[in-house]
XYZ file of C-alpha atoms in Angstrom:
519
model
C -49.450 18.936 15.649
C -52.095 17.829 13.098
C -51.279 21.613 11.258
C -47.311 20.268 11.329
C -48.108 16.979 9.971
C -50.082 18.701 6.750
C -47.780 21.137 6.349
C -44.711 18.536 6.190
C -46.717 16.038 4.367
C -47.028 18.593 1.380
C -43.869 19.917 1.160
C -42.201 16.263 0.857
C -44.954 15.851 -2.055
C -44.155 19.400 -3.375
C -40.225 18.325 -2.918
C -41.151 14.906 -4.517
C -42.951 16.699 -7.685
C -40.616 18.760 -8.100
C -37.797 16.008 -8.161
C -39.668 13.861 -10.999
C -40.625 17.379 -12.765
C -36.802 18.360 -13.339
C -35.839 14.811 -14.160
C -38.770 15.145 -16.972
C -36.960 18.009 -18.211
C -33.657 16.165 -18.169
C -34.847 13.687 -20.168
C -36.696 15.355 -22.914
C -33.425 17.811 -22.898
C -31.697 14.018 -23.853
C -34.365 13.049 -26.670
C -34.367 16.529 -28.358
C -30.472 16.314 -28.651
C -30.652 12.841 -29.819
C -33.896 13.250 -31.898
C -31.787 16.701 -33.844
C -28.762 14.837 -34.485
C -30.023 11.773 -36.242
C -32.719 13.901 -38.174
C -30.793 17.001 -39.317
C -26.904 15.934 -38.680
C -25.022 16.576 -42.119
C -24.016 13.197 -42.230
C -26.454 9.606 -41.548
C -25.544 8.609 -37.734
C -25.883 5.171 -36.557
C -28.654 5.360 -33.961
C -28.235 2.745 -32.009
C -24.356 3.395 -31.638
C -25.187 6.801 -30.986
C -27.264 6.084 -27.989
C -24.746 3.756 -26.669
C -21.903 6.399 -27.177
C -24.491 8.526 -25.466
C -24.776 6.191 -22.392
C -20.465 5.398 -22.281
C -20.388 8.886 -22.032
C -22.268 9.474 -19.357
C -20.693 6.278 -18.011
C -16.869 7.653 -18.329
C -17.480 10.872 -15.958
C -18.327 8.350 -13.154
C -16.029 6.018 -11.470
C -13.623 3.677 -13.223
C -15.659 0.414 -12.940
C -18.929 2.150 -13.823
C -19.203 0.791 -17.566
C -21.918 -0.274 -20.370
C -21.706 -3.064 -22.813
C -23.420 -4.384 -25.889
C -24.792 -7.537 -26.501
C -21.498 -9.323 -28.182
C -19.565 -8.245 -25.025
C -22.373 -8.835 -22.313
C -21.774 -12.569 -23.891
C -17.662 -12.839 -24.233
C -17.743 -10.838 -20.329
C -20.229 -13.480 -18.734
C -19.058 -16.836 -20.343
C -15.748 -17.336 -17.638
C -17.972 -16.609 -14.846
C -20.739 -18.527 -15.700
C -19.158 -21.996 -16.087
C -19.593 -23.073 -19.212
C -19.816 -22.658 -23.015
C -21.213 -24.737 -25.691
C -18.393 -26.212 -28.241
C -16.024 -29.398 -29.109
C -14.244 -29.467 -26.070
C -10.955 -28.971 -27.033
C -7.735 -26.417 -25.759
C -5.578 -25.282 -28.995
C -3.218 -23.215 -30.407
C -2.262 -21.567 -33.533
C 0.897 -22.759 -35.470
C 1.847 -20.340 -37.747
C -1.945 -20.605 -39.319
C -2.768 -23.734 -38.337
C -4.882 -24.825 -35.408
C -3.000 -27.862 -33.473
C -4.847 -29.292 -30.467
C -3.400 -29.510 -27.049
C -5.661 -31.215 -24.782
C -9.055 -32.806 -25.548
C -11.623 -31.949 -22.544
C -11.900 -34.932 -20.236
C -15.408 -36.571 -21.219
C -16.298 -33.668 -24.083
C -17.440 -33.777 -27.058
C -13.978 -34.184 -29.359
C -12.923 -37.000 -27.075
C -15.450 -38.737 -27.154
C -15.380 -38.583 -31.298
C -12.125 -39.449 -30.953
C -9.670 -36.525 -31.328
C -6.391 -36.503 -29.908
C -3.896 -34.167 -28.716
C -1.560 -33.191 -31.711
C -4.434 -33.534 -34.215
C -4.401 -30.688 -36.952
C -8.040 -29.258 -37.524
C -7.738 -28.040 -40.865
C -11.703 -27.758 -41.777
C -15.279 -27.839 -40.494
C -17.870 -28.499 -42.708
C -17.004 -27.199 -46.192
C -14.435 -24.445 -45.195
C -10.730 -24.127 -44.867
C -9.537 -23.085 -41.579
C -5.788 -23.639 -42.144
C -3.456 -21.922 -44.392
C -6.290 -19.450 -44.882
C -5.144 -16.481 -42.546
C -8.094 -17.088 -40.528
C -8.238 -15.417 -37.155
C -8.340 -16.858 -33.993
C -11.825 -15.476 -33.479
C -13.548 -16.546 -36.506
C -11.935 -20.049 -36.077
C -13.452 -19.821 -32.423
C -16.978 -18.754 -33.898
C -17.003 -21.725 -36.427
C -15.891 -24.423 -33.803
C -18.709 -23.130 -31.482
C -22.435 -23.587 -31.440
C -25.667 -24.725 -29.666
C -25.683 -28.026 -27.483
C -26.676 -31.007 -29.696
C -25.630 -29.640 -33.373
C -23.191 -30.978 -35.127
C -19.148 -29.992 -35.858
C -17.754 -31.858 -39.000
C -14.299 -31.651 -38.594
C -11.387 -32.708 -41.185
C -8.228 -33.468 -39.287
C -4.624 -34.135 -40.216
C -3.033 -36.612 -37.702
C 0.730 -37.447 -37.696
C 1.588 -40.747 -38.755
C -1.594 -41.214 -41.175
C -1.598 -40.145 -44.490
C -5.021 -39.617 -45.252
C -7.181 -36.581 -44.066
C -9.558 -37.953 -40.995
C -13.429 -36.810 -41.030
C -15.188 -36.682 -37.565
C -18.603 -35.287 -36.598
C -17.928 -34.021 -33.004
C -21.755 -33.073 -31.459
C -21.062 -30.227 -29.663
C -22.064 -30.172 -25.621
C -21.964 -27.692 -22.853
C -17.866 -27.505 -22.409
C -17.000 -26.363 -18.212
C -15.123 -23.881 -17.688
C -12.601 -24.286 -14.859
C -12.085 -21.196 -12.255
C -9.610 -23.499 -10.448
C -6.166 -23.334 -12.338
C -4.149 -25.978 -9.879
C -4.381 -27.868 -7.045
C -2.032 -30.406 -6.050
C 0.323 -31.248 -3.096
C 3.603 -29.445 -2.900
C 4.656 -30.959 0.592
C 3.145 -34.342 1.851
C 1.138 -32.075 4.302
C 1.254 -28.685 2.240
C -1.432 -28.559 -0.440
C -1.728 -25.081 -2.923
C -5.246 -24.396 -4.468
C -4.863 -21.327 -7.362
C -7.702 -19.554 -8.129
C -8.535 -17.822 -11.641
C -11.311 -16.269 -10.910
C -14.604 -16.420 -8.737
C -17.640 -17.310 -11.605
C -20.733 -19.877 -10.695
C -19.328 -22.895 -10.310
C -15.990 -21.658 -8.438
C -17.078 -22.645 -4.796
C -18.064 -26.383 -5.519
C -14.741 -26.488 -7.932
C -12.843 -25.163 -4.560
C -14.563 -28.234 -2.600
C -13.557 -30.734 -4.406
C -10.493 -29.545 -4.903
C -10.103 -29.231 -1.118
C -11.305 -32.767 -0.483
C -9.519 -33.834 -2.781
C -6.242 -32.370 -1.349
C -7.120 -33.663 2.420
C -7.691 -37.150 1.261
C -3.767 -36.843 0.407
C -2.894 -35.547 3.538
C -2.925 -32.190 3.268
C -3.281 -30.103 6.590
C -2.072 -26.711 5.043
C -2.951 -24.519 2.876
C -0.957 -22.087 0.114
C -3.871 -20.157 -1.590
C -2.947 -18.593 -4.625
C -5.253 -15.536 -5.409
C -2.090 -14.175 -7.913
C -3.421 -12.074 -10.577
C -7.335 -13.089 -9.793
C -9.511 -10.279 -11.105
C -12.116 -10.914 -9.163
C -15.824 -12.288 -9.750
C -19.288 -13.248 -8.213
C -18.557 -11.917 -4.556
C -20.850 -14.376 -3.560
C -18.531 -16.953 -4.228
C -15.889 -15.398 -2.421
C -17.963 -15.333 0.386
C -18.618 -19.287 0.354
C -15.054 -20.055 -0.208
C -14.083 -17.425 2.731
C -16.660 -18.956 5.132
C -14.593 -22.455 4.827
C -11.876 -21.044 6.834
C -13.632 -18.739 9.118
C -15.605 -19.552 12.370
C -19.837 -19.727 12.086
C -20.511 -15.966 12.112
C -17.346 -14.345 11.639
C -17.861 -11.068 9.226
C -16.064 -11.701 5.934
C -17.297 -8.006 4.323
C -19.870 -5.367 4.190
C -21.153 -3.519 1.718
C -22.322 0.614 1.862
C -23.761 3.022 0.070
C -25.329 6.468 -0.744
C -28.732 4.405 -1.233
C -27.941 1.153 -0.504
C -28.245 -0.033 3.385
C -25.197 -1.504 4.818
C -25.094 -5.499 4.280
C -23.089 -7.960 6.259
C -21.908 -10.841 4.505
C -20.773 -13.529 7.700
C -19.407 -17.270 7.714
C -22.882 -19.257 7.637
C -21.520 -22.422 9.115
C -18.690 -24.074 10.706
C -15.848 -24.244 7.868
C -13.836 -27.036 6.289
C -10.827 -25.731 7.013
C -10.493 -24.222 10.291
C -8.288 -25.511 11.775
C -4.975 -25.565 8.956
C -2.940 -22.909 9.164
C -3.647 -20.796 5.910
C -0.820 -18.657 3.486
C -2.578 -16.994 1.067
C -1.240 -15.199 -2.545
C -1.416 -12.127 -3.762
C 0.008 -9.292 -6.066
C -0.688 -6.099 -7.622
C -3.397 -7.847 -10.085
C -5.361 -9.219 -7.010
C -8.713 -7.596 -7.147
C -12.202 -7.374 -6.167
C -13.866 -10.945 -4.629
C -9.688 -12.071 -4.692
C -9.609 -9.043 -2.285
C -12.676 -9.750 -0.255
C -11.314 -13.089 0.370
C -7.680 -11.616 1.307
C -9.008 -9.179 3.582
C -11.532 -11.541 5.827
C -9.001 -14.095 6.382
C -6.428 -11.256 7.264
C -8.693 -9.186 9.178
C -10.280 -12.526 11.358
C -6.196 -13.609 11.849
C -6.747 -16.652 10.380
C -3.942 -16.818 8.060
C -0.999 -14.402 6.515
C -0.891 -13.037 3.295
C 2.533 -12.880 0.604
C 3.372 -10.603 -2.376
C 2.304 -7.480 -2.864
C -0.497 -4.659 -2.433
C -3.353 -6.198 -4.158
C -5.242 -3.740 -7.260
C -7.301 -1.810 -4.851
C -10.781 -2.691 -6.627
C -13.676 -2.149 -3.753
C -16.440 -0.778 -5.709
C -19.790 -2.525 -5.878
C -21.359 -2.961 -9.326
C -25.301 -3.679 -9.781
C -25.575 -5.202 -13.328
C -28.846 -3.117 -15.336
C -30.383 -5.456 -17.724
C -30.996 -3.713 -21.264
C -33.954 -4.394 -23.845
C -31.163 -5.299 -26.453
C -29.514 -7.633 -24.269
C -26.977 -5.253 -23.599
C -26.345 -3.869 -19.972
C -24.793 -1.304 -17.658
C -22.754 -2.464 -14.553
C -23.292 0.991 -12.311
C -21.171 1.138 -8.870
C -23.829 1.239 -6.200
C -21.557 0.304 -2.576
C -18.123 -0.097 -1.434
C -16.653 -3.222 0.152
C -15.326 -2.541 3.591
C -12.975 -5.742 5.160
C -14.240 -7.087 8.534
C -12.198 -4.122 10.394
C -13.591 -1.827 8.251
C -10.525 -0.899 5.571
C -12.276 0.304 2.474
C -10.822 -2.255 -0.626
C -10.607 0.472 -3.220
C -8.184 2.740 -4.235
C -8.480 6.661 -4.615
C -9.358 7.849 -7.781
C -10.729 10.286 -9.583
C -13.550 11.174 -11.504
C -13.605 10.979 -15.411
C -9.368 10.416 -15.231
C -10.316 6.424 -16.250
C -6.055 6.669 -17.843
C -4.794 7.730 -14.584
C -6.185 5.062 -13.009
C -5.449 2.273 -15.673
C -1.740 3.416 -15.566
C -1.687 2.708 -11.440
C 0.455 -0.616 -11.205
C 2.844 1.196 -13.940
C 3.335 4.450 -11.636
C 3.422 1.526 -8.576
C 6.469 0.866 -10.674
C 7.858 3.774 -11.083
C 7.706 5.053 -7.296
C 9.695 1.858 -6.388
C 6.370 0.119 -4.553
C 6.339 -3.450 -6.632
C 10.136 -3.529 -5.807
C 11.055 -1.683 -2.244
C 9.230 -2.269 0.569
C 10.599 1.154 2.427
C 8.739 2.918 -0.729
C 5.254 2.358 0.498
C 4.271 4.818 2.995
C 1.123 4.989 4.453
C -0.848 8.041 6.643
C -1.969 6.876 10.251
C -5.203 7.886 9.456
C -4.884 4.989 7.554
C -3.995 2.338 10.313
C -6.271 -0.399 11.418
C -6.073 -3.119 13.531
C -7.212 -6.961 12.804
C -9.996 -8.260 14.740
C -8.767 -11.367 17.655
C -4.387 -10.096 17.520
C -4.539 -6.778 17.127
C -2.175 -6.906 14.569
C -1.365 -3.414 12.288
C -2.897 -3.226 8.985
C -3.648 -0.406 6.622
C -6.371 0.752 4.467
C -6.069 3.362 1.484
C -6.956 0.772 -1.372
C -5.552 -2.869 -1.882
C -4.571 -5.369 1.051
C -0.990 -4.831 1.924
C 0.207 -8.273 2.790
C 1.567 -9.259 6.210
C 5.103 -10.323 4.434
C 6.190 -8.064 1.280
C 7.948 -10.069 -1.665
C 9.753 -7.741 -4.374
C 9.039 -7.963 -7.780
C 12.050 -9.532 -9.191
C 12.615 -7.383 -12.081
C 16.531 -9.172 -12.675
C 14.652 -12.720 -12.833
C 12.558 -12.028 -16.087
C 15.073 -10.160 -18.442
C 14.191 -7.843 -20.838
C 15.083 -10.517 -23.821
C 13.045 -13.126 -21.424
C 9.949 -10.609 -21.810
C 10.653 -9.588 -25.790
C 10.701 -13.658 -26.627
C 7.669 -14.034 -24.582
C 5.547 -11.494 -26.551
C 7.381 -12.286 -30.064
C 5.380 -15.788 -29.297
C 9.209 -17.056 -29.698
C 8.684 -19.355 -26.756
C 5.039 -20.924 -27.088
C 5.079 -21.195 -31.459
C 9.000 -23.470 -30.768
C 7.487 -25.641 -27.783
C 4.292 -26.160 -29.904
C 6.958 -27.411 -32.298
C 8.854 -29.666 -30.027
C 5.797 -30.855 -28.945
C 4.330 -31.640 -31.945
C 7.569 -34.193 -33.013
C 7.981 -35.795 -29.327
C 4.721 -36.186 -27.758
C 4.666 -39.842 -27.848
C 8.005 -40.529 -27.298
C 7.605 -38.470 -24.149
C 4.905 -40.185 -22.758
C 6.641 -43.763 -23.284
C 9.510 -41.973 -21.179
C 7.657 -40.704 -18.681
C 4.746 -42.257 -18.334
C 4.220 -40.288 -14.488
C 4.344 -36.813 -14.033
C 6.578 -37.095 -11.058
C 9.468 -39.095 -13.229
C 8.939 -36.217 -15.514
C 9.688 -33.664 -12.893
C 12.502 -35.275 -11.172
C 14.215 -36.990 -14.551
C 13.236 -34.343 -18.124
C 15.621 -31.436 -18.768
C 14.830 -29.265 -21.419
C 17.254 -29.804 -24.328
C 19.380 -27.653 -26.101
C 17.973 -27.816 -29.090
C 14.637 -26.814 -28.326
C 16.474 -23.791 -26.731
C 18.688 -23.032 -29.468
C 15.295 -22.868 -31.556
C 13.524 -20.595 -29.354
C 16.534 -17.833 -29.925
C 16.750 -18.507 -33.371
C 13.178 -17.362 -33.787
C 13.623 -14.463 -31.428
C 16.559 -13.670 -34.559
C 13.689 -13.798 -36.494
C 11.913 -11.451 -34.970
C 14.432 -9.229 -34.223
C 15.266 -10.090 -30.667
C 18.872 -10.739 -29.313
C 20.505 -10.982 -26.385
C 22.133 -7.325 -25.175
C 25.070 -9.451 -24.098
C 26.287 -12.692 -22.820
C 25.405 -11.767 -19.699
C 21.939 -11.187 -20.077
C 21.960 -14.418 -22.106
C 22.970 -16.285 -18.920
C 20.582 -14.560 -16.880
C 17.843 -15.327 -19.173
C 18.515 -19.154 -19.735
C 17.560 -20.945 -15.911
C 13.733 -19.004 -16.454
C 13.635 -20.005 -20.196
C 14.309 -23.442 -19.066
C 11.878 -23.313 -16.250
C 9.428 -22.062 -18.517
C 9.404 -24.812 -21.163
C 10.089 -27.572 -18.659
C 6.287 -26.013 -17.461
C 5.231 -25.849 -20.563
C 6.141 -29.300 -21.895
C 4.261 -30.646 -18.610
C 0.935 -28.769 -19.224
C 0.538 -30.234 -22.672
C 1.460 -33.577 -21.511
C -0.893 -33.447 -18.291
C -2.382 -30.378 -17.346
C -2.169 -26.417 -15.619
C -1.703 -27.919 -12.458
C 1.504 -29.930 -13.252
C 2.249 -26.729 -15.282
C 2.355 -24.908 -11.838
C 4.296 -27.592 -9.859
C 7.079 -26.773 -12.007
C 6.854 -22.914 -12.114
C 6.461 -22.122 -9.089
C 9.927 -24.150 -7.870
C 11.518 -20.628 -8.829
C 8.555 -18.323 -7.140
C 9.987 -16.012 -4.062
C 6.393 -15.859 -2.943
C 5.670 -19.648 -2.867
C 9.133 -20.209 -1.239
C 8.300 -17.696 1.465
C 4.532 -19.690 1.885
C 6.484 -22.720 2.207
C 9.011 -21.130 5.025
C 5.945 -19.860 7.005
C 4.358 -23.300 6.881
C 7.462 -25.251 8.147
């Protein structure tokens, strides 16, 4: 026995040696190549991009998600999720080349200073930002900066001839990961989520509280084109509607342990029946969520099969600042479905171009086009209901993709910026007459109609750019969605996304069918 025990012991240390030996060799096989090429290359090489082009390729032969990025984007990638930024505080957009603001943040920096919604920033500190051909970045970079220094802004405001000077200090600025929540019923209260970042679970409480204290006992939960986020905080917000203990997901991999993740306490909102949102741009933590209240029959999902994103990434710290997110697990749903999609390896396009072929095979628009294997059949955990793996949750009721409600011209006025530079316009000459005439949202809603001439303007600068109606059909078909559109529009610059929301979604097949299933 002893004899066995020697003899095993050094051949896992011969195994071992070996192992660390040939990875050695692996590596100084790496430096030689990279040490040749920047010494005795024709041409001077970049090293540092060449390392990084070095690591992206290594990178790209792995799964889709597996990915590496440099300082600049580590930044830009974490700021949504973390919460906050540091900056004026204000939400704007560009008109023609000038920067006109739309909302001031409540409590921040410019409104504090004094800015308004309308004003024209046209400088900060001795440089031109309008009429310059700036870009929407470098205006960005110039407006931003560390906590406590100072913005010195020069501002045209309607109505005042002279040129305004205000020194905004700029603060940390929140970033919101709840888009809307208000009451659509008296009982019936939606809650959309953006994304899941750091402060996305206490946003969802207060939101929630919020919502009860005006009587809501329902809940629409609108996970529509969430990418995901911090799966931790898609745990938190899933534990609210689950019973203490209830699995929400699991995690597995080649060398990581399986890990439960499971409601920690008795949820806030047990006991309300529960619709939630999805569609084809539903992914990740939106997915983890989807899948625990499916699989725990706590509430039905409506839309469409979700993205299909269920691989686990470990973010790897770099020297620089830069960092690699490598795919370490899978996320399996509480009856064990596996979130993610087939793919394969190193075909990154194929997969990109997924919800396009989804398309194309009919699946965003025909229900009887989605066919699924029986190996692929599962069952939820308390009803036994039928549900199916093979990437993506497929919801419990299917909603088409209207592809008749959003026209062609609809789509080419959208992304000529036809519609958003005319209502910036129209906004610009009637916001405070349109405050004195609705001084509630709700008279807003019930009483404004878009007018004709702000509709007439947004075709005449599709002519502009080359976009006209086919016919007077598609015209026609066009017109109630344009309407609804800037009607939503018009309310989000007056008030904010979630009044924006109340008024879009009056057309949405997927919030009527939520409704239905809550009467």
């Amino acid at each position: 026995m002893k004899r066995l025990f020697i003899a095993t012991f050094v051949l896992l240390n011969s195994v071992a040696a070996f192992a660390q030996h040939t990875t050695q060799e692996y590596l100084r096989k790496l430096s030689i190549a990279e040490m040749a090429i920047n010494n005795l290359y024709v041409d001077s090489v970049d090293e540092n991009k060449l390392i990084e082009d070095g690591i992206r390729g290594m990178l790209e032969k792995l799964d889709p998600h597996s990915s590496y990025s440099n300082p600049k984007e580590v930044k830009q990638m974490n700021e949504p999720l973390n919460g906050s930024f540091e900056g004026i505080g204000v939400q704007f957009n560009m008109m023609e080349d000038t920067l006109i603001v739309i909302q001031t943040i409540t409590k921040g920096p410019s409104e504090r200073a004094g800015i308004m919604a309308g004003d024209r920033i046209v400088g900060v500190a001795d440089t031109a930002i309008a009429g310059v051909k700036m870009s929407r970045e470098e205006i960005m970079r110039r407006l931003r900066g560390p906590k406590g220094t100072i913005a010195r802004l020069k501002v045209v405001r309607s109505g005042i001839k002279d040129t305004l000077h205000f020194n905004v200090v700029r603060d940390k600025i929140p970033v919101k990961s709840i888009d809307a929540a208000y009451m659509m019923t008296p009982t019936v209260g939606l809650i959309r989520i953006g994304n899941f970042g750091a402060t996305t679970y206490n946003e969802f409480m207060e939101a929630m509280r919020r919502l009860q204290d005006k009587g809501m006992r329902d809940m629409i939960l609108d996970l529509q084109g969430n990418g995901g986020g911090y799966l931790q905080a898609a745990a938190n917000i899933a534990s609210e509607f689950l019973q203490e203990g209830e699995l929400i997901v699991y995690t597995e991999g080649r060398r990581v342990p399986r890990q439960e993740y499971r409601a920690d306490s008795q949820g806030m909102f047990r006991n309300g029946r529960v619709v939630v949102l999805v569609d084809e741009y539903t992914a990740s933590a939106a997915e983890i969520v989807t899948g625990a209240i499916q699989d725990q029959d706590r509430g039905q999902v409506v839309g469409r099969r979700t993205f299909g994103k269920g691989l686990v990434q470990r973010p790897i710290d770099l020297p620089d600042g830069s960092m690699i997110r490598l795919t370490i697990a899978h996320y399996y749903t509480p009856s064990g479905r596996c979130i993610q999609k087939p793919y394969v390896k190193g075909k990154q396009k194929d997969y990109a171009m997924d919800v396009m072929n989804r398309l194309k095979h009919g699946e965003l628009t025909n229900k009887d086009s989605i066919h699924f294997a029986d190996s692929l059949k599962f069952y939820t955990l308390h009803e036994k209901r039928l549900v199916y793996g093979g990437g993506g949750i497929m919801p419990d009721h299917f909603i088409p993709l209207d592809t008749t409600h959003y026209t062609r011209l609809h789509r080419e006025l959208v992304a000529k910026n036809a519609v958003v530079s005319q209502n910036l316009r129209y906004m610009d000459k009637n916001r405070k007459q349109l405050l004195k005439q609705y001084p509630t949202f709700q008279r807003f809603k019930e009483r404004f109609e878009v007018p004709q001439s702000l509709i007439d303007n947004v075709m005449r600068e599709g002519e502009k750019q080359k976009v006209k109606p086919k016919d007077d059909e598609e015209l026609q078909r066009t017109l109630p969605t344009l309407r609804l559109q800037l009607k939503a529009l018009i309310a989000r610059d007056l008030w904010d996304m979630s009044e924006y929301y109340s008024i879009f979604y009056e057309d949405s097949e997927i919030v009527k069918k939520a409704l239905e299933l809550l009467k």
